[in-house]
Short mmCIF file of C-alpha atoms in Angstrom, two decimals:
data_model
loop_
_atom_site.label_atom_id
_atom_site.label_comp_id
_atom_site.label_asym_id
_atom_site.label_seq_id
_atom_site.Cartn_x
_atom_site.Cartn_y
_atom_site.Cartn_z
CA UNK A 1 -23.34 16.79 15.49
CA UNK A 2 -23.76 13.10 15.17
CA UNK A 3 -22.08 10.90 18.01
CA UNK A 4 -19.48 8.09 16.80
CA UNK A 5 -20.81 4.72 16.92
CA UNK A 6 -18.71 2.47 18.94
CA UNK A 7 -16.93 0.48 15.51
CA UNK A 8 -16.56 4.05 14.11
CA UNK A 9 -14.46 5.07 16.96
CA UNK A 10 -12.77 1.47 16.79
CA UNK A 11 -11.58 2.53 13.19
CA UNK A 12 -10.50 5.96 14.55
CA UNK A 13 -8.14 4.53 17.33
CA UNK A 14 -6.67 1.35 15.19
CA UNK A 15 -6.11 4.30 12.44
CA UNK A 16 -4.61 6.58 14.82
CA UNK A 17 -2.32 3.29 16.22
CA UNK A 18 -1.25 2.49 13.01
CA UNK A 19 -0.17 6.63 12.47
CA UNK A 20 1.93 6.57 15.18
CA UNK A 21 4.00 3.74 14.22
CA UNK A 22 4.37 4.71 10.64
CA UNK A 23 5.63 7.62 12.02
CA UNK A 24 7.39 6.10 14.37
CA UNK A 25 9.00 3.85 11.58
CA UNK A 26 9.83 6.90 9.10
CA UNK A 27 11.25 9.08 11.45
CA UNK A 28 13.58 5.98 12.65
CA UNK A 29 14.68 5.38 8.72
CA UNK A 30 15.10 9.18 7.95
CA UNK A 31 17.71 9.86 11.10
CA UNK A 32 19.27 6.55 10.12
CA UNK A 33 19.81 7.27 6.42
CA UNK A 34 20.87 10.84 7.85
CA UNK A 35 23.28 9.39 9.46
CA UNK A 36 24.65 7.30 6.60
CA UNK A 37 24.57 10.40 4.15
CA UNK A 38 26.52 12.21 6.95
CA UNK A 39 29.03 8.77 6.91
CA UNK A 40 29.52 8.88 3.70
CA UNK A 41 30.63 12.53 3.33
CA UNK A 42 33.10 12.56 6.23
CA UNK A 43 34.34 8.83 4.40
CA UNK A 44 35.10 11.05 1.00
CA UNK A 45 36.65 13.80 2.83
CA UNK A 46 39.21 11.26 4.17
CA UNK A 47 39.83 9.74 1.20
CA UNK A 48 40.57 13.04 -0.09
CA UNK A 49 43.29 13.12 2.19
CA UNK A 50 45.11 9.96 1.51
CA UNK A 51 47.59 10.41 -0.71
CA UNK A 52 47.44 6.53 -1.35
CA UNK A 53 44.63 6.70 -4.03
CA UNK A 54 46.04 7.45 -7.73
CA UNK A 55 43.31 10.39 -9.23
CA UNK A 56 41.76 7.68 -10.98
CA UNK A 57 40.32 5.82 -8.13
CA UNK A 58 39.93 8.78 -5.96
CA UNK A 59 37.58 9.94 -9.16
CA UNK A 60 35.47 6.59 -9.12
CA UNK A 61 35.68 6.76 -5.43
CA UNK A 62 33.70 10.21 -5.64
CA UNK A 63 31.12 8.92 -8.55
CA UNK A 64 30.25 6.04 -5.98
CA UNK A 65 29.99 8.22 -2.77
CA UNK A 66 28.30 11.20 -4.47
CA UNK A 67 25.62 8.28 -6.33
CA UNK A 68 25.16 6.80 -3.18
CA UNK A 69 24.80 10.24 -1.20
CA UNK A 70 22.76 11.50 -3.89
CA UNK A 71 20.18 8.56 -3.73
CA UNK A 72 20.11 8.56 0.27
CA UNK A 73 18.96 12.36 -0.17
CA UNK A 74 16.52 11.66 -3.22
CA UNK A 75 15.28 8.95 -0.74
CA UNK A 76 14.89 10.91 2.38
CA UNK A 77 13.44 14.07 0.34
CA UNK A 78 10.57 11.43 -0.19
CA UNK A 79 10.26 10.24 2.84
CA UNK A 80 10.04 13.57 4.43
CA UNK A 81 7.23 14.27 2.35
CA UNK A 82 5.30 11.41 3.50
CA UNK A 83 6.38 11.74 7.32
CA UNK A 84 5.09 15.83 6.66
CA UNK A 85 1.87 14.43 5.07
CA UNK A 86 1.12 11.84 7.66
CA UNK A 87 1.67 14.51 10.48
CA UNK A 88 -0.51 16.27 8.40
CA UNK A 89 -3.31 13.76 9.03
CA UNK A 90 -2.63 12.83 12.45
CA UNK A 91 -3.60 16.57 13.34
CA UNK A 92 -6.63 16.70 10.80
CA UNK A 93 -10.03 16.06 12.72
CA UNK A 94 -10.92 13.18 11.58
CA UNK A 95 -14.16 13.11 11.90
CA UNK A 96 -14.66 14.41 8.37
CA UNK A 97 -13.81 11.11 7.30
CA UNK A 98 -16.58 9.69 8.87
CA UNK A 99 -19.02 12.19 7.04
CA UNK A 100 -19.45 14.72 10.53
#
Protein backbone atom coordinates (compact mmCIF):
# COMPACT_ATOMS: atom_id res chain seq x y z
CA UNK A 1 0.00 0.00 0.00
CA UNK A 2 1.04 3.39 -1.16
CA UNK A 3 2.11 5.96 1.67
CA UNK A 4 0.13 9.44 1.77
CA UNK A 5 2.03 12.24 0.46
CA UNK A 6 2.30 14.99 2.90
CA UNK A 7 -0.67 17.49 0.93
CA UNK A 8 -2.70 14.23 0.69
CA UNK A 9 -2.73 13.86 4.36
CA UNK A 10 -3.19 17.80 4.60
CA UNK A 11 -6.58 17.22 2.68
CA UNK A 12 -7.39 14.26 5.01
CA UNK A 13 -7.04 16.30 8.34
CA UNK A 14 -8.67 19.82 6.97
CA UNK A 15 -11.53 17.23 5.69
CA UNK A 16 -11.73 15.48 8.86
CA UNK A 17 -11.73 19.28 10.73
CA UNK A 18 -14.32 20.43 8.72
CA UNK A 19 -16.50 16.83 9.69
CA UNK A 20 -16.34 17.49 13.05
CA UNK A 21 -17.77 20.83 13.03
CA UNK A 22 -20.52 20.08 10.63
CA UNK A 23 -21.32 17.67 12.99
CA UNK A 24 -20.78 19.62 15.60
CA UNK A 25 -23.15 22.30 13.98
CA UNK A 26 -26.07 19.70 13.09
CA UNK A 27 -26.19 18.02 16.17
CA UNK A 28 -26.40 21.66 17.94
CA UNK A 29 -29.51 22.64 15.43
CA UNK A 30 -31.25 19.16 15.76
CA UNK A 31 -31.39 19.27 19.90
CA UNK A 32 -32.33 22.91 19.48
CA UNK A 33 -35.22 22.45 17.04
CA UNK A 34 -36.01 19.35 19.43
CA UNK A 35 -36.42 21.44 21.86
CA UNK A 36 -38.70 23.91 20.08
CA UNK A 37 -40.94 20.98 18.68
CA UNK A 38 -41.09 19.80 22.35
CA UNK A 39 -42.11 23.84 23.21
CA UNK A 40 -44.51 23.95 21.02
CA UNK A 41 -46.47 20.82 22.05
CA UNK A 42 -46.50 21.50 25.79
CA UNK A 43 -47.62 25.46 24.45
CA UNK A 44 -50.87 23.64 22.64
CA UNK A 45 -51.55 21.47 25.49
CA UNK A 46 -51.98 24.64 27.61
CA UNK A 47 -53.91 26.33 25.39
CA UNK A 48 -56.09 23.43 25.42
CA UNK A 49 -56.71 24.16 28.84
CA UNK A 50 -57.68 27.74 28.84
CA UNK A 51 -61.02 28.10 28.66
CA UNK A 52 -60.33 31.77 27.38
CA UNK A 53 -59.97 30.79 23.64
CA UNK A 54 -63.52 30.56 21.73
CA UNK A 55 -63.17 26.96 19.44
CA UNK A 56 -62.43 29.09 16.67
CA UNK A 57 -59.13 30.37 17.70
CA UNK A 58 -58.22 27.39 19.68
CA UNK A 59 -58.76 25.63 15.99
CA UNK A 60 -56.35 28.16 14.16
CA UNK A 61 -54.24 28.01 17.19
CA UNK A 62 -53.77 24.12 16.46
CA UNK A 63 -53.35 24.60 12.42
CA UNK A 64 -50.39 27.04 13.39
CA UNK A 65 -48.73 24.82 16.13
CA UNK A 66 -49.28 21.50 14.32
CA UNK A 67 -47.74 23.49 10.74
CA UNK A 68 -45.06 24.70 12.67
CA UNK A 69 -44.42 21.29 14.61
CA UNK A 70 -44.90 19.50 11.51
CA UNK A 71 -42.15 21.51 9.57
CA UNK A 72 -39.60 21.42 12.65
CA UNK A 73 -39.98 17.46 12.30
CA UNK A 74 -39.90 17.43 8.33
CA UNK A 75 -36.76 19.59 9.04
CA UNK A 76 -35.01 17.55 11.59
CA UNK A 77 -36.00 14.13 9.70
CA UNK A 78 -33.55 15.77 7.09
CA UNK A 79 -31.13 16.76 9.06
CA UNK A 80 -30.81 13.49 10.76
CA UNK A 81 -30.21 12.00 7.58
CA UNK A 82 -27.35 14.11 6.81
CA UNK A 83 -25.83 14.06 10.50
CA UNK A 84 -26.31 9.78 9.95
CA UNK A 85 -24.57 10.16 6.53
CA UNK A 86 -21.76 12.35 7.64
CA UNK A 87 -21.07 9.93 10.64
CA UNK A 88 -21.20 7.62 8.03
CA UNK A 89 -18.10 9.14 6.40
CA UNK A 90 -16.23 10.18 9.31
CA UNK A 91 -15.89 6.30 10.09
CA UNK A 92 -15.27 5.29 6.32
CA UNK A 93 -11.40 4.83 5.67
CA UNK A 94 -10.73 7.31 3.73
CA UNK A 95 -8.12 6.38 2.03
CA UNK A 96 -10.28 5.05 -0.80
CA UNK A 97 -10.75 8.47 -1.71
CA UNK A 98 -7.36 8.94 -2.40
CA UNK A 99 -7.32 5.85 -4.84
CA UNK A 100 -5.46 3.25 -1.92
Amino acid sequence: MKEFTKLQLSYLQQYSRNNEKLLFDLKQILDTQSNAISEINDCWKKLCKTEKHTAKMANLSLDNCNGISTYLFNQNTSLNEIYKKSSWYKTTNLASFFGY
